[in-house]
Amino acid sequence: MIELDGVHFSRGAQVIFDGVDMHFGRGEVTVVLGPSGTGKTTLLRLIGGQVRPASGRVMVDGIEVARARRKALYALRRRMGVLFQNGALFTDLTVGENVAFPLRAHSRLDEALIRRIVLFKLEAVGLRSARDKYPAALSGGMARRAALARAMALDPEIMLYDEPFAGQDPVSMGVLLRLIRRLNDALGLTSIVVTHDVKEAMSIADRVIVIAGGRVIGQGTPEEVRAQREQEPALAQFLDGAADGPLNAAEDESPLSADLGLGGGQ
Amino acid sequence: MTENGSSVNVPPRIALDRGDNDVWHLQLAGEWTLAQSETLSTIDRSLPAGFGDSAARGKTIRVGGEIDALDSAGALRLARIVDGMEQGGAAVDLEALPQSQRNVIELLKGRLPPPKTPRPPREGVLAGIGRVTVAKFTEGNAFLAFIGELVVRGGKLIAFPWRIRWREVVAEIEAAGLRALGIVGLLSFLVGMVMAYQAGATLADFGANILIVNLVAIITLREMGPLLTAIIVAGRTGSSYTAQLGTMRITEEIDALRSIGISPFDMLILPKIIALMVVLPLLTVFANLLGLLGGAVVAAYRFEVSFAVYFDRLPEVVDLTTLMLGLIKTPVFAIAIALIGCMQGMRVAGSALAVGRATTVSVVQATFLVIVLDAGFSVLFNLMGY
Ligand SMILES: Nc1ncnc2c1ncn2[C@@H]1O[C@H](COP(=O)(O)OP(=O)(O)OP(=O)(O)O)[C@@H](O)[C@H]1O
Ligand SMILES: [Mg+2]
């Protein structure tokens, strides 16, 4: 369904993807793992066509995103639901209006029907009672779930979740996990879940992709990825959450005190 | 990170005891803290000169003693000294220090740069001019690109006007027009009064009070009304466009719009431009009216030109052309204000701080451009013989 071929992407001097190949299968839940700042959000932006790769191709359902004409791109985006890392709710609309927004923008449904759909989506994320609140009056976890309801409003074929579990208590996290899995299976979606919660995410994943340092360090079913940890110390470190290993070495290349601004001699 | 909280102000001390065998002892004492930074910065002078060179090669240096307090400033200093000794070829042994102090030093040592990192050379005048030129050029380019997008997207929508988001346009008209009536009206009225005072003070000396009407009317209709309104709108509405779009960029709302499959240009920018093109001429008419009224009040109560005389004379000194020469400029001002406001907003990246900065830039640029455009119009009208 979604295919990355030799994708290079950099921000200024910082190389974020250095020729990565990835594959996200139709109807599967793929979990993308990786340390903070490796480019997981950037990956979702590449797929959504908000940034273009320097070289290589990003294909979504046979369409090359970076080359798509404006109309085709917007049509494609309509088929994707995105849950942003910060929620990105429209702050001047209530929760209910936020969820109704995509429906109003893209369909000619009458108000009564829109209301029913909105209530149904909010029910699914456990926020029916919060529909008249403004985003500023929600907790972080609630805002994320409200954003999820909005992302699902148009019944997209592809769901991209950027850290859906951050700030969730164990109960709502369990609810979300089940929701992601159930939605995927019931509606035949293709889901990409970006997260740090290794164990929980692995439990619902069909496939797992681990990225670090601009490349893919592990890819496959959860079992396969667990099996690859022998060859890849960085992978083992990430999956076990160990404090020491190749992952922090890369970050600490520059001397600490250079960042502290203590370079000059006394 | 202070080891013991009590501050007794004992300066840090360091002493090297060179035994005759291969093991030397480095004795530390006092408070190695930020509060002692003065002593700390020169503390390596109490070490033998040339220390860290080959003198210590092959020796083992045991670091010991009682440090009363150690914080990150002291630890950095100490780590640098340890680094120096190790680079000189000595083996440094920290075993005698308490575990917590040793951890801090271990964390730092080996990660410090050499004491003298060269400063990056200062930018020369030419380089500075070049950088600013390139920056301005990029800015100008971005503005042109924005105009290009407006023409392409907006042009298409003129052919299909039902695709324009009229609901947003109406909302913007209300925000930019209706709610600005108060301030635009009040300020125009006051400026009308001021003009009448200044004109009257001079004209009354010649007994030509009646000419106040000519002066106030022509200046208000041709220049003051359009310019004042445009500047108020640039400060009030243009800046709010920047702030709104900038904030939406930071909260990813713009991305969210795109991901829902709605172009932010159609949804946010075009309605603002259309709304302002409608609103600014109307506001200007309103400003003209109140400016004339302000002039009339001063003329009547201060310079004995009654309301009846004032408004009788008005049609004789100005005609529709005068009014139109003022109004024709306003849609152009509107486009400039809205474009700059939106462009600066869409360029915001990073943090809330960037929103504030962009808002300032937006007001300054919009005001500047409005005045430049107005000057351009004056020249143009003059050449055309008006
Ligand atoms: N607009 C930008 N300009 C410059 N650099 C950026 C920008 N956005 C992101 N980056 C850099 O790109 C890198 C990848 O960012 P990204 O947001 O994709 O990380 P991430 O994997 O999602 O991290 P996290 O798990 O913390 O969300 C980061 O190092 C970041 O500094
Ligand atoms: Mg991220």
PDB file of C-alpha atoms in Angstrom, chain B residues 76-317:
ATOM      1  CA  LEU B  76      34.056  21.080  35.059  1.00  0.00           C
ATOM      2  CA  ARG B  77      37.194  22.748  36.377  1.00  0.00           C
ATOM      3  CA  LEU B  78      38.396  19.580  37.999  1.00  0.00           C
ATOM      4  CA  ALA B  79      37.626  17.524  34.929  1.00  0.00           C
ATOM      5  CA  ARG B  80      39.691  19.869  32.832  1.00  0.00           C
ATOM      6  CA  ILE B  81      42.646  19.480  35.161  1.00  0.00           C
ATOM      7  CA  VAL B  82      42.283  15.699  35.070  1.00  0.00           C
ATOM      8  CA  ASP B  83      42.054  15.850  31.280  1.00  0.00           C
ATOM      9  CA  GLY B  84      45.262  17.861  31.141  1.00  0.00           C
ATOM     10  CA  MET B  85      47.108  15.352  33.279  1.00  0.00           C
ATOM     11  CA  GLU B  86      45.896  12.437  31.212  1.00  0.00           C
ATOM     12  CA  GLN B  87      46.896  14.128  28.005  1.00  0.00           C
ATOM     13  CA  GLY B  88      50.318  14.625  29.528  1.00  0.00           C
ATOM     14  CA  GLY B  89      50.597  10.864  29.788  1.00  0.00           C
ATOM     15  CA  ALA B  90      49.791  10.329  33.459  1.00  0.00           C
ATOM     16  CA  ALA B  91      47.380   7.762  34.809  1.00  0.00           C
ATOM     17  CA  VAL B  92      44.834   9.477  37.022  1.00  0.00           C
ATOM     18  CA  ASP B  93      43.320   7.563  39.882  1.00  0.00           C
ATOM     19  CA  LEU B  94      40.117   8.978  41.359  1.00  0.00           C
ATOM     20  CA  GLU B  95      39.422   6.050  43.696  1.00  0.00           C
ATOM     21  CA  ALA B  96      40.006   8.078  46.832  1.00  0.00           C
ATOM     22  CA  LEU B  97      37.183  10.504  46.092  1.00  0.00           C
ATOM     23  CA  PRO B  98      33.632   9.767  47.245  1.00  0.00           C
ATOM     24  CA  GLN B  99      31.595   7.855  44.675  1.00  0.00           C
ATOM     25  CA  SER B 100      29.221  10.719  43.865  1.00  0.00           C
ATOM     26  CA  GLN B 101      32.032  13.186  43.152  1.00  0.00           C
ATOM     27  CA  ARG B 102      33.854  10.632  41.078  1.00  0.00           C
ATOM     28  CA  ASN B 103      30.758  10.004  38.973  1.00  0.00           C
ATOM     29  CA  VAL B 104      30.395  13.665  38.082  1.00  0.00           C
ATOM     30  CA  ILE B 105      34.034  13.962  37.060  1.00  0.00           C
ATOM     31  CA  GLU B 106      33.979  10.715  35.087  1.00  0.00           C
ATOM     32  CA  LEU B 107      30.937  12.002  33.235  1.00  0.00           C
ATOM     33  CA  LEU B 108      32.726  15.141  32.141  1.00  0.00           C
ATOM     34  CA  LYS B 109      36.304  14.129  31.547  1.00  0.00           C
ATOM     35  CA  GLY B 110      37.359  13.208  28.059  1.00  0.00           C
ATOM     36  CA  ARG B 111      34.427  15.168  26.665  1.00  0.00           C
ATOM     37  CA  LEU B 112      35.850  18.629  27.116  1.00  0.00           C
ATOM     38  CA  PRO B 113      37.304  20.439  24.136  1.00  0.00           C
ATOM     39  CA  PRO B 114      40.842  21.777  24.318  1.00  0.00           C
ATOM     40  CA  PRO B 115      40.843  24.871  26.556  1.00  0.00           C
ATOM     41  CA  LYS B 116      41.298  27.325  23.714  1.00  0.00           C
ATOM     42  CA  THR B 117      38.754  26.859  20.981  1.00  0.00           C
ATOM     43  CA  PRO B 118      39.341  29.448  18.272  1.00  0.00           C
ATOM     44  CA  ARG B 119      36.522  31.947  17.932  1.00  0.00           C
ATOM     45  CA  PRO B 120      34.828  31.892  14.567  1.00  0.00           C
ATOM     46  CA  PRO B 121      36.224  34.842  12.608  1.00  0.00           C
ATOM     47  CA  ARG B 122      34.032  37.916  12.778  1.00  0.00           C
ATOM     48  CA  GLU B 123      31.938  38.617   9.759  1.00  0.00           C
ATOM     49  CA  GLY B 124      33.370  41.361   7.572  1.00  0.00           C
ATOM     50  CA  VAL B 125      31.352  44.343   6.379  1.00  0.00           C
ATOM     51  CA  LEU B 126      31.146  43.004   2.842  1.00  0.00           C
ATOM     52  CA  ALA B 127      30.034  39.601   4.017  1.00  0.00           C
ATOM     53  CA  GLY B 128      27.387  41.265   6.164  1.00  0.00           C
ATOM     54  CA  ILE B 129      26.079  43.324   3.272  1.00  0.00           C
ATOM     55  CA  GLY B 130      26.027  40.217   1.136  1.00  0.00           C
ATOM     56  CA  ARG B 131      24.118  38.219   3.705  1.00  0.00           C
ATOM     57  CA  VAL B 132      21.510  40.937   4.198  1.00  0.00           C
ATOM     58  CA  THR B 133      21.142  41.347   0.441  1.00  0.00           C
ATOM     59  CA  VAL B 134      20.563  37.675  -0.057  1.00  0.00           C
ATOM     60  CA  ALA B 135      18.075  37.642   2.826  1.00  0.00           C
ATOM     61  CA  LYS B 136      16.140  40.588   1.398  1.00  0.00           C
ATOM     62  CA  PHE B 137      16.231  39.037  -2.020  1.00  0.00           C
ATOM     63  CA  THR B 138      14.813  35.786  -0.670  1.00  0.00           C
ATOM     64  CA  GLU B 139      12.123  37.760   1.127  1.00  0.00           C
ATOM     65  CA  GLY B 140      11.198  39.589  -2.056  1.00  0.00           C
ATOM     66  CA  ASN B 141      11.180  36.313  -3.931  1.00  0.00           C
ATOM     67  CA  ALA B 142       8.863  34.738  -1.399  1.00  0.00           C
ATOM     68  CA  PHE B 143       6.496  37.695  -1.772  1.00  0.00           C
ATOM     69  CA  LEU B 144       6.513  37.336  -5.551  1.00  0.00           C
ATOM     70  CA  ALA B 145       5.873  33.608  -5.222  1.00  0.00           C
ATOM     71  CA  PHE B 146       2.949  34.393  -2.962  1.00  0.00           C
ATOM     72  CA  ILE B 147       1.523  36.842  -5.495  1.00  0.00           C
ATOM     73  CA  GLY B 148       2.007  34.192  -8.157  1.00  0.00           C
ATOM     74  CA  GLU B 149       0.058  31.659  -6.163  1.00  0.00           C
ATOM     75  CA  LEU B 150      -2.682  34.213  -5.558  1.00  0.00           C
ATOM     76  CA  VAL B 151      -2.996  34.918  -9.260  1.00  0.00           C
ATOM     77  CA  VAL B 152      -3.038  31.258 -10.244  1.00  0.00           C
ATOM     78  CA  ARG B 153      -5.351  29.983  -7.505  1.00  0.00           C
ATOM     79  CA  GLY B 154      -7.441  33.127  -7.272  1.00  0.00           C
ATOM     80  CA  GLY B 155      -7.750  33.387 -11.042  1.00  0.00           C
ATOM     81  CA  LYS B 156      -9.170  29.885 -11.207  1.00  0.00           C
ATOM     82  CA  LEU B 157     -11.648  30.640  -8.491  1.00  0.00           C
ATOM     83  CA  ILE B 158     -12.913  33.747 -10.268  1.00  0.00           C
ATOM     84  CA  ALA B 159     -14.050  31.436 -13.023  1.00  0.00           C
ATOM     85  CA  PHE B 160     -15.801  29.240 -10.467  1.00  0.00           C
ATOM     86  CA  PRO B 161     -16.992  31.727  -7.857  1.00  0.00           C
ATOM     87  CA  TRP B 162     -19.187  29.169  -6.103  1.00  0.00           C
ATOM     88  CA  ARG B 163     -16.035  27.394  -4.995  1.00  0.00           C
ATOM     89  CA  ILE B 164     -14.929  30.394  -2.981  1.00  0.00           C
ATOM     90  CA  ARG B 165     -15.574  29.837   0.696  1.00  0.00           C
ATOM     91  CA  TRP B 166     -18.120  32.580   1.168  1.00  0.00           C
ATOM     92  CA  ARG B 167     -18.853  31.645   4.755  1.00  0.00           C
ATOM     93  CA  GLU B 168     -15.243  32.374   5.670  1.00  0.00           C
ATOM     94  CA  VAL B 169     -15.294  35.542   3.588  1.00  0.00           C
ATOM     95  CA  VAL B 170     -18.308  36.829   5.514  1.00  0.00           C
ATOM     96  CA  ALA B 171     -16.714  35.995   8.847  1.00  0.00           C
ATOM     97  CA  GLU B 172     -13.558  37.841   7.829  1.00  0.00           C
ATOM     98  CA  ILE B 173     -15.557  40.842   6.644  1.00  0.00           C
ATOM     99  CA  GLU B 174     -17.199  41.025  10.021  1.00  0.00           C
ATOM    100  CA  ALA B 175     -13.888  40.796  11.869  1.00  0.00           C
ATOM    101  CA  ALA B 176     -11.975  43.207   9.668  1.00  0.00           C
ATOM    102  CA  GLY B 177     -14.766  45.629   8.853  1.00  0.00           C
ATOM    103  CA  LEU B 178     -17.605  45.815  11.320  1.00  0.00           C
ATOM    104  CA  ARG B 179     -15.415  45.605  14.388  1.00  0.00           C
ATOM    105  CA  ALA B 180     -12.989  48.195  13.028  1.00  0.00           C
ATOM    106  CA  LEU B 181     -15.669  50.846  12.544  1.00  0.00           C
ATOM    107  CA  GLY B 182     -15.180  52.308  16.008  1.00  0.00           C
ATOM    108  CA  ILE B 183     -11.473  52.910  15.862  1.00  0.00           C
ATOM    109  CA  VAL B 184     -11.389  53.978  12.228  1.00  0.00           C
ATOM    110  CA  GLY B 185     -14.269  56.385  12.807  1.00  0.00           C
ATOM    111  CA  LEU B 186     -12.831  57.907  15.955  1.00  0.00           C
ATOM    112  CA  LEU B 187      -9.348  58.407  14.565  1.00  0.00           C
ATOM    113  CA  SER B 188     -10.624  59.877  11.296  1.00  0.00           C
ATOM    114  CA  PHE B 189     -12.845  62.266  13.189  1.00  0.00           C
ATOM    115  CA  LEU B 190      -9.914  63.442  15.290  1.00  0.00           C
ATOM    116  CA  VAL B 191      -7.611  63.834  12.311  1.00  0.00           C
ATOM    117  CA  GLY B 192     -10.340  65.815  10.529  1.00  0.00           C
ATOM    118  CA  MET B 193     -10.506  68.116  13.549  1.00  0.00           C
ATOM    119  CA  VAL B 194      -6.745  68.531  13.670  1.00  0.00           C
ATOM    120  CA  MET B 195      -6.584  69.412   9.978  1.00  0.00           C
ATOM    121  CA  ALA B 196      -9.326  71.979  10.375  1.00  0.00           C
ATOM    122  CA  TYR B 197      -7.513  73.575  13.312  1.00  0.00           C
ATOM    123  CA  GLN B 198      -4.241  73.842  11.429  1.00  0.00           C
ATOM    124  CA  ALA B 199      -5.819  75.052   8.220  1.00  0.00           C
ATOM    125  CA  GLY B 200      -8.066  77.474  10.072  1.00  0.00           C
ATOM    126  CA  ALA B 201      -5.275  79.009  12.132  1.00  0.00           C
ATOM    127  CA  THR B 202      -3.524  80.152   8.968  1.00  0.00           C
ATOM    128  CA  LEU B 203      -6.534  80.911   6.800  1.00  0.00           C
ATOM    129  CA  ALA B 204      -8.282  82.988   9.465  1.00  0.00           C
ATOM    130  CA  ASP B 205      -5.416  85.492   9.339  1.00  0.00           C
ATOM    131  CA  PHE B 206      -6.424  86.216   5.759  1.00  0.00           C
ATOM    132  CA  GLY B 207     -10.119  86.117   6.509  1.00  0.00           C
ATOM    133  CA  ALA B 208     -10.361  83.121   4.234  1.00  0.00           C
ATOM    134  CA  ASN B 209     -12.081  80.847   6.769  1.00  0.00           C
ATOM    135  CA  ILE B 210     -14.312  79.382   4.116  1.00  0.00           C
ATOM    136  CA  LEU B 211     -11.308  77.769   2.416  1.00  0.00           C
ATOM    137  CA  ILE B 212     -11.056  75.367   5.363  1.00  0.00           C
ATOM    138  CA  VAL B 213     -13.655  73.325   3.513  1.00  0.00           C
ATOM    139  CA  ASN B 214     -11.449  73.067   0.420  1.00  0.00           C
ATOM    140  CA  LEU B 215      -8.413  71.994   2.352  1.00  0.00           C
ATOM    141  CA  VAL B 216     -10.050  69.509   4.674  1.00  0.00           C
ATOM    142  CA  ALA B 217     -12.220  67.988   1.979  1.00  0.00           C
ATOM    143  CA  ILE B 218      -9.521  67.478  -0.611  1.00  0.00           C
ATOM    144  CA  ILE B 219      -6.893  66.168   1.766  1.00  0.00           C
ATOM    145  CA  THR B 220      -9.356  63.876   3.503  1.00  0.00           C
ATOM    146  CA  LEU B 221     -10.838  62.364   0.378  1.00  0.00           C
ATOM    147  CA  ARG B 222      -7.651  61.990  -1.612  1.00  0.00           C
ATOM    148  CA  GLU B 223      -5.072  61.094   0.997  1.00  0.00           C
ATOM    149  CA  MET B 224      -5.973  61.099   4.654  1.00  0.00           C
ATOM    150  CA  GLY B 225      -9.001  58.806   4.511  1.00  0.00           C
ATOM    151  CA  PRO B 226      -7.462  56.024   2.407  1.00  0.00           C
ATOM    152  CA  LEU B 227      -4.016  56.206   3.998  1.00  0.00           C
ATOM    153  CA  LEU B 228      -5.150  56.421   7.598  1.00  0.00           C
ATOM    154  CA  THR B 229      -7.615  53.590   7.136  1.00  0.00           C
ATOM    155  CA  ALA B 230      -5.041  51.405   5.427  1.00  0.00           C
ATOM    156  CA  ILE B 231      -2.506  51.974   8.194  1.00  0.00           C
ATOM    157  CA  ILE B 232      -5.028  51.261  10.940  1.00  0.00           C
ATOM    158  CA  VAL B 233      -6.104  48.108   9.140  1.00  0.00           C
ATOM    159  CA  ALA B 234      -2.493  47.039   8.623  1.00  0.00           C
ATOM    160  CA  GLY B 235      -1.863  47.360  12.338  1.00  0.00           C
ATOM    161  CA  ARG B 236      -5.112  45.843  13.442  1.00  0.00           C
ATOM    162  CA  THR B 237      -6.076  43.249  10.848  1.00  0.00           C
ATOM    163  CA  GLY B 238      -2.834  42.514   9.009  1.00  0.00           C
ATOM    164  CA  SER B 239      -1.103  41.705  12.270  1.00  0.00           C
ATOM    165  CA  SER B 240      -3.975  39.514  13.400  1.00  0.00           C
ATOM    166  CA  TYR B 241      -3.703  37.562  10.139  1.00  0.00           C
ATOM    167  CA  THR B 242      -0.042  36.935  10.833  1.00  0.00           C
ATOM    168  CA  ALA B 243      -0.683  35.950  14.415  1.00  0.00           C
ATOM    169  CA  GLN B 244      -3.525  33.643  13.508  1.00  0.00           C
ATOM    170  CA  LEU B 245      -1.752  31.816  10.690  1.00  0.00           C
ATOM    171  CA  GLY B 246       1.527  31.725  12.607  1.00  0.00           C
ATOM    172  CA  THR B 247      -0.097  30.163  15.631  1.00  0.00           C
ATOM    173  CA  MET B 248      -1.931  27.685  13.455  1.00  0.00           C
ATOM    174  CA  ARG B 249       1.346  26.672  11.907  1.00  0.00           C
ATOM    175  CA  ILE B 250       2.924  26.061  15.268  1.00  0.00           C
ATOM    176  CA  THR B 251       0.029  24.039  16.609  1.00  0.00           C
ATOM    177  CA  GLU B 252       0.109  22.035  13.344  1.00  0.00           C
ATOM    178  CA  GLU B 253      -3.433  23.169  12.566  1.00  0.00           C
ATOM    179  CA  ILE B 254      -2.330  24.094   9.051  1.00  0.00           C
ATOM    180  CA  ASP B 255      -0.944  20.606   8.581  1.00  0.00           C
ATOM    181  CA  ALA B 256      -4.161  19.209   9.983  1.00  0.00           C
ATOM    182  CA  LEU B 257      -6.141  21.201   7.430  1.00  0.00           C
ATOM    183  CA  ARG B 258      -4.019  19.826   4.629  1.00  0.00           C
ATOM    184  CA  SER B 259      -4.368  16.330   5.967  1.00  0.00           C
ATOM    185  CA  ILE B 260      -8.134  16.714   5.940  1.00  0.00           C
ATOM    186  CA  GLY B 261      -7.677  17.566   2.287  1.00  0.00           C
ATOM    187  CA  ILE B 262      -8.394  21.286   2.456  1.00  0.00           C
ATOM    188  CA  SER B 263      -5.982  23.772   0.968  1.00  0.00           C
ATOM    189  CA  PRO B 264      -5.072  26.403   3.563  1.00  0.00           C
ATOM    190  CA  PHE B 265      -4.859  28.862   0.706  1.00  0.00           C
ATOM    191  CA  ASP B 266      -8.511  28.387  -0.206  1.00  0.00           C
ATOM    192  CA  MET B 267      -9.686  28.105   3.367  1.00  0.00           C
ATOM    193  CA  LEU B 268      -7.673  30.766   5.138  1.00  0.00           C
ATOM    194  CA  ILE B 269      -5.799  33.072   2.807  1.00  0.00           C
ATOM    195  CA  LEU B 270      -8.089  33.749  -0.112  1.00  0.00           C
ATOM    196  CA  PRO B 271     -11.104  34.612   2.078  1.00  0.00           C
ATOM    197  CA  LYS B 272      -8.947  37.099   3.953  1.00  0.00           C
ATOM    198  CA  ILE B 273      -7.787  38.779   0.755  1.00  0.00           C
ATOM    199  CA  ILE B 274     -11.272  38.969  -0.707  1.00  0.00           C
ATOM    200  CA  ALA B 275     -12.705  40.230   2.568  1.00  0.00           C
ATOM    201  CA  LEU B 276     -10.130  42.954   2.900  1.00  0.00           C
ATOM    202  CA  MET B 277     -10.664  44.061  -0.700  1.00  0.00           C
ATOM    203  CA  VAL B 278     -14.325  44.523   0.109  1.00  0.00           C
ATOM    204  CA  VAL B 279     -13.831  46.029   3.526  1.00  0.00           C
ATOM    205  CA  LEU B 280     -11.108  48.558   2.942  1.00  0.00           C
ATOM    206  CA  PRO B 281     -12.995  50.724   0.397  1.00  0.00           C
ATOM    207  CA  LEU B 282     -16.076  50.697   2.618  1.00  0.00           C
ATOM    208  CA  LEU B 283     -14.087  51.586   5.705  1.00  0.00           C
ATOM    209  CA  THR B 284     -12.447  54.370   3.736  1.00  0.00           C
ATOM    210  CA  VAL B 285     -15.814  55.850   2.776  1.00  0.00           C
ATOM    211  CA  PHE B 286     -16.755  55.746   6.449  1.00  0.00           C
ATOM    212  CA  ALA B 287     -13.443  57.333   7.427  1.00  0.00           C
ATOM    213  CA  ASN B 288     -13.980  60.068   4.820  1.00  0.00           C
ATOM    214  CA  LEU B 289     -17.390  60.874   6.237  1.00  0.00           C
ATOM    215  CA  LEU B 290     -16.155  61.150   9.795  1.00  0.00           C
ATOM    216  CA  GLY B 291     -13.078  63.090   8.758  1.00  0.00           C
ATOM    217  CA  LEU B 292     -15.277  65.643   7.014  1.00  0.00           C
ATOM    218  CA  LEU B 293     -17.534  65.738  10.057  1.00  0.00           C
ATOM    219  CA  GLY B 294     -14.586  66.348  12.358  1.00  0.00           C
ATOM    220  CA  GLY B 295     -13.513  69.226  10.140  1.00  0.00           C
ATOM    221  CA  ALA B 296     -17.043  70.595  10.150  1.00  0.00           C
ATOM    222  CA  VAL B 297     -17.253  70.595  13.939  1.00  0.00           C
ATOM    223  CA  VAL B 298     -14.049  72.608  14.326  1.00  0.00           C
ATOM    224  CA  ALA B 299     -14.970  74.908  11.458  1.00  0.00           C
ATOM    225  CA  ALA B 300     -18.341  75.634  13.045  1.00  0.00           C
ATOM    226  CA  TYR B 301     -17.309  76.122  16.661  1.00  0.00           C
ATOM    227  CA  ARG B 302     -13.953  77.729  16.185  1.00  0.00           C
ATOM    228  CA  PHE B 303     -13.878  79.442  12.790  1.00  0.00           C
ATOM    229  CA  GLU B 304     -17.469  80.575  12.240  1.00  0.00           C
ATOM    230  CA  VAL B 305     -18.144  78.378   9.231  1.00  0.00           C
ATOM    231  CA  SER B 306     -21.567  76.950  10.033  1.00  0.00           C
ATOM    232  CA  PHE B 307     -22.579  73.383   9.234  1.00  0.00           C
ATOM    233  CA  ALA B 308     -24.959  74.633   6.556  1.00  0.00           C
ATOM    234  CA  VAL B 309     -22.261  76.651   4.817  1.00  0.00           C
ATOM    235  CA  TYR B 310     -19.731  73.835   5.183  1.00  0.00           C
ATOM    236  CA  PHE B 311     -21.907  71.169   3.634  1.00  0.00           C
ATOM    237  CA  ASP B 312     -23.238  73.558   0.992  1.00  0.00           C
ATOM    238  CA  ARG B 313     -19.776  74.306  -0.182  1.00  0.00           C
ATOM    239  CA  LEU B 314     -18.592  70.699  -0.074  1.00  0.00           C
ATOM    240  CA  PRO B 315     -20.015  69.631  -3.474  1.00  0.00           C
ATOM    241  CA  GLU B 316     -18.484  72.710  -5.079  1.00  0.00           C
ATOM    242  CA  VAL B 317     -14.917  71.958  -4.031  1.00  0.00           C
TER     243      VAL B 317
END
